[in-house]
mmCIF file of C-alpha atoms and ligand atoms in Angstrom:
data_model
loop_
_atom_site.group_PDB
_atom_site.id
_atom_site.type_symbol
_atom_site.label_atom_id
_atom_site.label_comp_id
_atom_site.label_asym_id
_atom_site.label_seq_id
_atom_site.Cartn_x
_atom_site.Cartn_y
_atom_site.Cartn_z
ATOM 1 C CA MET A 105 -23.159 -3.106 -29.193
ATOM 2 C CA PHE A 106 -25.454 -1.276 -26.761
ATOM 3 C CA ASP A 107 -28.161 -0.967 -29.426
ATOM 4 C CA ASP A 108 -28.120 -4.783 -29.613
ATOM 5 C CA VAL A 109 -28.348 -5.443 -25.879
ATOM 6 C CA ALA A 110 -30.845 -2.631 -25.131
ATOM 7 C CA PRO A 111 -34.110 -4.664 -24.921
ATOM 8 C CA LYS A 112 -32.831 -7.001 -22.193
ATOM 9 C CA TYR A 113 -30.124 -4.728 -20.740
ATOM 10 C CA ASP A 114 -31.700 -4.108 -17.313
ATOM 11 C CA VAL A 115 -32.842 -7.700 -16.716
ATOM 12 C CA VAL A 116 -29.414 -9.086 -17.621
ATOM 13 C CA ASN A 117 -27.770 -6.534 -15.295
ATOM 14 C CA ASP A 118 -29.885 -7.736 -12.387
ATOM 15 C CA VAL A 119 -29.063 -11.383 -13.106
ATOM 16 C CA LEU A 120 -25.306 -10.932 -13.603
ATOM 17 C CA SER A 121 -24.868 -8.667 -10.560
ATOM 18 C CA MET A 122 -27.124 -10.897 -8.435
ATOM 19 C CA GLY A 123 -29.243 -7.852 -7.649
ATOM 20 C CA GLN A 124 -26.303 -5.760 -6.415
ATOM 21 C CA THR A 125 -26.783 -3.013 -9.012
ATOM 22 C CA ARG A 126 -29.812 -1.743 -7.076
ATOM 23 C CA ARG A 127 -27.713 -1.251 -3.940
ATOM 24 C CA TRP A 128 -24.893 0.400 -5.869
ATOM 25 C CA ARG A 129 -27.339 2.808 -7.508
ATOM 26 C CA LYS A 130 -28.714 3.887 -4.128
ATOM 27 C CA VAL A 131 -25.219 4.877 -2.993
ATOM 28 C CA VAL A 132 -24.778 6.994 -6.127
ATOM 29 C CA VAL A 133 -28.030 8.855 -5.521
ATOM 30 C CA GLU A 134 -27.072 9.499 -1.880
ATOM 31 C CA ALA A 135 -23.657 10.807 -2.961
ATOM 32 C CA MET A 136 -25.285 13.144 -5.495
ATOM 33 C CA ASP A 137 -27.498 14.611 -2.754
ATOM 34 C CA VAL A 138 -29.430 16.790 -5.212
ATOM 35 C CA LYS A 139 -32.672 18.611 -4.505
ATOM 36 C CA PRO A 140 -35.814 19.355 -6.540
ATOM 37 C CA GLY A 141 -35.200 22.417 -8.678
ATOM 38 C CA GLN A 142 -31.634 21.384 -9.444
ATOM 39 C CA ARG A 143 -30.573 20.211 -12.868
ATOM 40 C CA VAL A 144 -28.666 16.937 -13.214
ATOM 41 C CA LEU A 145 -26.799 15.402 -16.143
ATOM 42 C CA ASP A 146 -26.874 11.599 -16.169
ATOM 43 C CA LEU A 147 -24.300 10.826 -18.826
ATOM 44 C CA ALA A 148 -24.171 7.467 -20.629
ATOM 45 C CA ALA A 149 -27.612 6.986 -19.138
ATOM 46 C CA GLY A 150 -28.525 4.105 -21.431
ATOM 47 C CA THR A 151 -32.102 3.023 -20.792
ATOM 48 C CA GLY A 152 -32.406 5.662 -18.057
ATOM 49 C CA THR A 153 -32.350 3.265 -15.097
ATOM 50 C CA SER A 154 -29.651 5.420 -13.487
ATOM 51 C CA SER A 155 -31.745 8.568 -14.178
ATOM 52 C CA GLU A 156 -35.026 7.318 -12.718
ATOM 53 C CA PRO A 157 -34.401 8.080 -9.012
ATOM 54 C CA TYR A 158 -33.812 11.769 -9.855
ATOM 55 C CA ALA A 159 -36.951 12.017 -11.983
ATOM 56 C CA ASP A 160 -38.917 10.256 -9.234
ATOM 57 C CA ALA A 161 -37.664 12.857 -6.737
ATOM 58 C CA GLY A 162 -38.791 15.766 -8.938
ATOM 59 C CA ILE A 163 -35.276 16.656 -10.055
ATOM 60 C CA ASP A 164 -34.723 17.979 -13.565
ATOM 61 C CA VAL A 165 -32.585 15.146 -14.978
ATOM 62 C CA ILE A 166 -31.253 14.922 -18.517
ATOM 63 C CA ALA A 167 -30.446 11.358 -19.610
ATOM 64 C CA CYS A 168 -27.776 11.605 -22.310
ATOM 65 C CA ASP A 169 -26.356 8.688 -24.306
ATOM 66 C CA PHE A 170 -25.181 8.018 -27.858
ATOM 67 C CA SER A 171 -26.931 4.655 -28.305
ATOM 68 C CA LEU A 172 -30.299 5.344 -29.916
ATOM 69 C CA GLY A 173 -31.299 1.741 -29.123
ATOM 70 C CA MET A 174 -30.770 2.307 -25.403
ATOM 71 C CA LEU A 175 -32.494 5.711 -25.510
ATOM 72 C CA LYS A 176 -35.539 4.290 -27.299
ATOM 73 C CA VAL A 177 -36.002 1.547 -24.686
ATOM 74 C CA GLY A 178 -35.678 4.195 -21.959
ATOM 75 C CA LYS A 179 -38.098 6.644 -23.559
ATOM 76 C CA ARG A 180 -40.689 3.902 -24.047
ATOM 77 C CA ARG A 181 -40.482 2.995 -20.364
ATOM 78 C CA ARG A 182 -40.141 6.534 -18.955
ATOM 79 C CA PRO A 183 -41.660 9.066 -21.373
ATOM 80 C CA ASP A 184 -41.467 11.710 -18.627
ATOM 81 C CA ILE A 185 -37.629 11.742 -18.645
ATOM 82 C CA ASP A 186 -35.712 13.930 -21.109
ATOM 83 C CA PHE A 187 -33.531 11.578 -23.147
ATOM 84 C CA ILE A 188 -30.964 13.356 -25.317
ATOM 85 C CA ALA A 189 -28.643 11.794 -27.884
ATOM 86 C CA GLY A 190 -25.112 13.010 -27.368
ATOM 87 C CA ASP A 191 -21.481 11.944 -27.328
ATOM 88 C CA ALA A 192 -19.752 12.105 -23.946
ATOM 89 C CA THR A 193 -16.629 13.500 -25.582
ATOM 90 C CA ARG A 194 -18.529 16.380 -27.263
ATOM 91 C CA LEU A 195 -21.482 17.118 -25.061
ATOM 92 C CA PRO A 196 -24.329 19.064 -26.668
ATOM 93 C CA PHE A 197 -24.698 21.417 -23.677
ATOM 94 C CA ALA A 198 -23.458 24.903 -22.871
ATOM 95 C CA ASP A 199 -20.800 25.565 -20.232
ATOM 96 C CA ASN A 200 -22.007 25.585 -16.608
ATOM 97 C CA THR A 201 -25.439 24.076 -17.310
ATOM 98 C CA PHE A 202 -25.818 21.455 -14.560
ATOM 99 C CA ASP A 203 -25.793 21.588 -10.773
ATOM 100 C CA ALA A 204 -24.372 18.064 -10.733
ATOM 101 C CA SER A 205 -23.200 15.473 -13.237
ATOM 102 C CA THR A 206 -23.083 11.723 -12.874
ATOM 103 C CA ILE A 207 -22.119 8.699 -14.932
ATOM 104 C CA SER A 208 -22.897 5.124 -13.883
ATOM 105 C CA PHE A 209 -21.104 2.205 -15.488
ATOM 106 C CA GLY A 210 -20.563 4.370 -18.547
ATOM 107 C CA LEU A 211 -17.127 6.010 -18.323
ATOM 108 C CA ARG A 212 -15.329 2.698 -18.948
ATOM 109 C CA ASN A 213 -17.234 2.396 -22.224
ATOM 110 C CA VAL A 214 -16.354 5.839 -23.550
ATOM 111 C CA ASN A 215 -13.609 5.772 -26.174
ATOM 112 C CA GLU A 216 -11.759 8.721 -24.663
ATOM 113 C CA PRO A 217 -12.694 8.744 -20.970
ATOM 114 C CA LYS A 218 -10.456 11.689 -20.084
ATOM 115 C CA LYS A 219 -12.253 13.828 -22.643
ATOM 116 C CA ALA A 220 -15.574 12.845 -21.042
ATOM 117 C CA LEU A 221 -14.260 13.920 -17.617
ATOM 118 C CA ALA A 222 -13.244 17.282 -19.088
ATOM 119 C CA GLU A 223 -16.599 17.676 -20.830
ATOM 120 C CA MET A 224 -18.497 16.928 -17.623
ATOM 121 C CA LEU A 225 -16.392 19.568 -15.877
ATOM 122 C CA ARG A 226 -17.215 22.072 -18.617
ATOM 123 C CA VAL A 227 -20.990 21.586 -18.413
ATOM 124 C CA THR A 228 -21.133 21.471 -14.592
ATOM 125 C CA LYS A 229 -21.623 24.774 -12.767
ATOM 126 C CA PRO A 230 -18.788 26.119 -10.560
ATOM 127 C CA GLY A 231 -19.270 24.521 -7.159
ATOM 128 C CA GLY A 232 -21.243 21.661 -8.717
ATOM 129 C CA LYS A 233 -20.461 18.029 -8.122
ATOM 130 C CA LEU A 234 -19.600 14.872 -9.997
ATOM 131 C CA VAL A 235 -20.375 11.291 -8.974
ATOM 132 C CA ILE A 236 -19.031 8.319 -10.931
ATOM 133 C CA ALA A 237 -19.969 4.688 -10.371
ATOM 134 C CA GLU A 238 -17.707 2.266 -12.157
ATOM 135 C CA PHE A 239 -16.400 -1.255 -11.824
ATOM 136 C CA SER A 240 -13.071 -1.278 -10.052
ATOM 137 C CA GLN A 241 -10.596 -3.602 -8.296
ATOM 138 C CA PRO A 242 -11.468 -5.636 -5.184
ATOM 139 C CA VAL A 243 -8.907 -4.719 -2.548
ATOM 140 C CA VAL A 244 -8.572 -8.041 -0.656
ATOM 141 C CA PRO A 245 -6.477 -10.498 -2.765
ATOM 142 C CA LEU A 246 -8.653 -13.596 -2.131
ATOM 143 C CA TRP A 247 -11.834 -11.668 -2.972
ATOM 144 C CA ARG A 248 -10.114 -10.296 -6.085
ATOM 145 C CA THR A 249 -9.226 -13.833 -7.226
ATOM 146 C CA MET A 250 -12.754 -15.134 -6.661
ATOM 147 C CA TYR A 251 -14.265 -12.136 -8.447
ATOM 148 C CA THR A 252 -11.891 -12.476 -11.404
ATOM 149 C CA GLU A 253 -12.895 -16.129 -11.766
ATOM 150 C CA TYR A 254 -16.562 -15.105 -11.774
ATOM 151 C CA LEU A 255 -15.898 -12.338 -14.272
ATOM 152 C CA MET A 256 -13.871 -14.320 -16.765
ATOM 153 C CA ARG A 257 -15.579 -17.736 -16.516
ATOM 154 C CA ALA A 258 -19.026 -17.709 -14.920
ATOM 155 C CA LEU A 259 -20.305 -14.365 -16.211
ATOM 156 C CA PRO A 260 -19.816 -15.096 -19.953
ATOM 157 C CA ALA A 261 -21.374 -18.561 -19.441
ATOM 158 C CA ILE A 262 -24.462 -17.076 -17.743
ATOM 159 C CA ALA A 263 -24.684 -14.391 -20.436
ATOM 160 C CA VAL A 264 -24.977 -17.095 -23.113
ATOM 161 C CA LYS A 265 -28.198 -18.205 -21.400
ATOM 162 C CA VAL A 266 -29.768 -14.829 -20.626
ATOM 163 C CA SER A 267 -28.534 -12.301 -23.203
ATOM 164 C CA SER A 268 -29.333 -11.856 -26.891
ATOM 165 C CA ASN A 269 -25.701 -10.810 -27.423
ATOM 166 C CA PRO A 270 -23.374 -12.887 -25.216
ATOM 167 C CA ASP A 271 -20.265 -11.416 -26.865
ATOM 168 C CA ALA A 272 -21.168 -8.075 -25.324
ATOM 169 C CA TYR A 273 -20.657 -9.664 -21.925
ATOM 170 C CA VAL A 274 -17.266 -11.034 -22.894
ATOM 171 C CA TYR A 275 -16.467 -7.394 -23.689
ATOM 172 C CA LEU A 276 -17.924 -6.408 -20.282
ATOM 173 C CA ALA A 277 -15.603 -8.807 -18.430
ATOM 174 C CA GLU A 278 -12.530 -7.842 -20.419
ATOM 175 C CA SER A 279 -13.238 -4.121 -20.218
ATOM 176 C CA ILE A 280 -13.549 -4.323 -16.431
ATOM 177 C CA ARG A 281 -10.172 -6.033 -16.226
ATOM 178 C CA ALA A 282 -8.565 -3.419 -18.490
ATOM 179 C CA TRP A 283 -10.017 -0.485 -16.548
ATOM 180 C CA PRO A 284 -7.805 1.482 -14.112
ATOM 181 C CA ASP A 285 -8.233 0.898 -10.380
ATOM 182 C CA GLN A 286 -9.743 3.304 -7.842
ATOM 183 C CA ASP A 287 -6.586 5.330 -7.186
ATOM 184 C CA HIS A 288 -5.750 5.616 -10.859
ATOM 185 C CA LEU A 289 -9.216 6.912 -11.715
ATOM 186 C CA ALA A 290 -8.921 9.441 -8.872
ATOM 187 C CA VAL A 291 -5.724 10.731 -10.525
ATOM 188 C CA TRP A 292 -7.544 11.063 -13.862
ATOM 189 C CA LEU A 293 -10.224 13.137 -12.140
ATOM 190 C CA LYS A 294 -7.646 15.497 -10.656
ATOM 191 C CA GLU A 295 -5.839 15.758 -13.999
ATOM 192 C CA ALA A 296 -9.156 16.660 -15.634
ATOM 193 C CA GLY A 297 -9.460 19.604 -13.241
ATOM 194 C CA TRP A 298 -11.869 18.212 -10.650
ATOM 195 C CA ASP A 299 -11.329 19.167 -6.977
ATOM 196 C CA ASN A 300 -12.036 17.382 -3.676
ATOM 197 C CA VAL A 301 -11.682 13.962 -5.275
ATOM 198 C CA SER A 302 -12.518 10.972 -3.088
ATOM 199 C CA TYR A 303 -13.947 7.513 -3.518
ATOM 200 C CA ARG A 304 -15.767 4.770 -1.660
ATOM 201 C CA ASN A 305 -15.497 1.054 -2.403
ATOM 202 C CA LEU A 306 -18.678 -1.008 -2.695
ATOM 203 C CA SER A 307 -18.845 -4.799 -2.500
ATOM 204 C CA GLY A 308 -15.201 -4.878 -1.437
ATOM 205 C CA GLY A 309 -14.074 -2.791 -4.413
ATOM 206 C CA ILE A 310 -15.997 -4.537 -7.195
ATOM 207 C CA VAL A 311 -17.463 -1.068 -7.708
ATOM 208 C CA ALA A 312 -16.028 2.296 -6.665
ATOM 209 C CA VAL A 313 -18.078 5.466 -6.335
ATOM 210 C CA HIS A 314 -15.908 8.525 -6.979
ATOM 211 C CA ARG A 315 -16.974 11.997 -5.892
ATOM 212 C CA ALA A 316 -15.520 15.328 -6.915
ATOM 213 C CA ALA A 317 -16.447 18.994 -7.153
ATOM 214 C CA LYS A 318 -15.892 21.768 -9.635
ATOM 215 C CA ALA A 319 -13.971 24.696 -8.204
ATOM 216 C CA GLY A 320 -14.944 28.330 -8.600
ATOM 217 C CA ALA A 321 -15.043 30.007 -12.003
ATOM 218 C CA GLU A 322 -11.353 30.926 -11.943
ATOM 219 C CA ALA A 323 -10.137 27.296 -11.699
ATOM 220 C CA GLY A 324 -12.639 25.355 -13.805
ATOM 221 C CA PRO A 325 -12.456 26.303 -17.473
ATOM 222 C CA SER A 326 -8.648 26.484 -17.807
ATOM 223 C CA ALA A 327 -8.180 23.091 -16.173
ATOM 224 C CA ALA A 328 -10.860 21.631 -18.416
ATOM 225 C CA ALA A 329 -9.144 22.982 -21.510
ATOM 226 C CA ALA A 330 -5.831 21.447 -20.439
ATOM 227 C CA ALA A 331 -7.510 18.087 -19.907
ATOM 228 C CA LEU A 332 -9.030 18.117 -23.387
ATOM 229 C CA ALA A 333 -5.683 16.943 -24.747
ATOM 230 C CA ALA A 334 -6.504 13.816 -26.701
ATOM 231 C CA HIS A 335 -6.338 10.587 -24.781
ATOM 232 C CA THR A 336 -7.236 7.069 -25.710
ATOM 233 C CA GLY A 337 -7.977 4.794 -22.773
ATOM 234 C CA PRO A 338 -7.093 1.111 -22.384
ATOM 235 C CA VAL A 339 -10.681 0.012 -22.899
ATOM 236 C CA ALA A 340 -10.862 1.875 -26.204
ATOM 237 C CA LYS A 341 -7.934 -0.193 -27.454
ATOM 238 C CA LEU A 342 -9.584 -3.390 -26.256
ATOM 239 C CA ARG A 343 -12.880 -2.486 -27.897
ATOM 240 C CA ARG A 344 -11.243 -1.997 -31.273
ATOM 241 C CA ASN A 345 -10.097 -5.620 -31.136
ATOM 242 C CA ILE A 346 -13.559 -7.059 -30.648
ATOM 243 C CA ALA A 347 -15.315 -8.013 -33.854
ATOM 244 C CA ARG A 348 -18.977 -7.196 -34.115
ATOM 245 C CA PRO A 349 -20.890 -10.449 -33.470
ATOM 246 C CA ALA A 350 -23.036 -11.998 -36.211
ATOM 247 C CA ARG A 351 -26.758 -11.439 -35.735
HETATM 248 C C1 LIG B 681 -23.325 -0.021 -19.235
HETATM 249 S S1 LIG B 681 -24.303 1.229 -19.939
HETATM 250 C C2 LIG B 681 -24.754 2.189 -18.542
HETATM 251 C C3 LIG B 681 -26.164 2.700 -18.616
HETATM 252 C C4 LIG B 681 -26.699 3.345 -17.339
HETATM 253 N N1 LIG B 681 -25.925 4.490 -16.919
HETATM 254 C C5 LIG B 681 -26.818 2.348 -16.210
HETATM 255 O O1 LIG B 681 -26.334 2.648 -15.115
HETATM 256 O O2 LIG B 681 -27.421 1.315 -16.422
HETATM 257 C C6 LIG B 681 -23.090 2.212 -20.732
HETATM 258 C C7 LIG B 681 -23.651 3.248 -21.674
HETATM 259 O O3 LIG B 681 -22.572 4.080 -22.108
HETATM 260 C C8 LIG B 681 -22.957 4.583 -23.373
HETATM 261 N N2 LIG B 681 -21.814 5.228 -24.020
HETATM 262 C C9 LIG B 681 -20.629 4.680 -24.351
HETATM 263 N N3 LIG B 681 -19.844 5.586 -24.949
HETATM 264 C C10 LIG B 681 -20.550 6.753 -24.999
HETATM 265 C C11 LIG B 681 -20.274 8.046 -25.499
HETATM 266 N N4 LIG B 681 -19.116 8.356 -26.083
HETATM 267 N N5 LIG B 681 -21.223 8.999 -25.370
HETATM 268 C C12 LIG B 681 -22.408 8.714 -24.786
HETATM 269 N N6 LIG B 681 -22.735 7.495 -24.295
HETATM 270 C C13 LIG B 681 -21.809 6.519 -24.408
HETATM 271 C C14 LIG B 681 -23.495 3.360 -24.073
HETATM 272 O O4 LIG B 681 -24.274 3.682 -25.198
HETATM 273 C C15 LIG B 681 -24.278 2.695 -22.934
HETATM 274 O O5 LIG B 681 -25.643 3.026 -22.983
#
């Protein structure tokens, strides 16, 4: 699916979010608070839009994703960034490699999101941090109703006009609705072995930015191993029910 949408992915994002993605991305970068000389994993990096601010700041960022279509578009646009093909549930990196790990609008798409959380813990250095940006649940009921209407009715209709693969945006809307809310995701992070878990709502909760840290060497690896118990998330089940659209 992401191979199909790759060429117009960033433009469509800007249109459907009415430019909000740029603001959300800035908050993620601020929360990461990384410095030149540090090494960052941007997981499910897609076309590398979420990786660019780190590269621009002289930070050693690895953009990892399993869609070769997305990676190719990214590499063409930013040949200076290291794009690496890899599965979030079996990361091709050694333990304790990165000073910080991040995933923007990607965790919801991973088949086994809890495994990805455990893998990010494994490859992050003790004391390192994690920042996740993901769609979430608006907290005020009226805002939630309006947003749900937009998501389920307006967004797919706009996608028909602007995307080469409108069905992917039906999946987007449905996957957002099936995804756990802010508090639930915070519990997943703790279960995966992450410490100091907190989150901040953006746009009234349309997006939540979760932050966490990896404890010292004695706490990290054992918790990660426990969290590697197989899990299949709600979005994975939804995805299996969506037929691949005709080209
Ligand atoms: C919505 S895009 C996000 C791209 C980018 N992070 C951004 O902020 O624009 C989600 C990405 O997750 C990737 N993805 C989904 N499951 C994955 C997995 N198991 N391993 C690696 N990448 C995965 C997809 O290929 C896609 O590029």
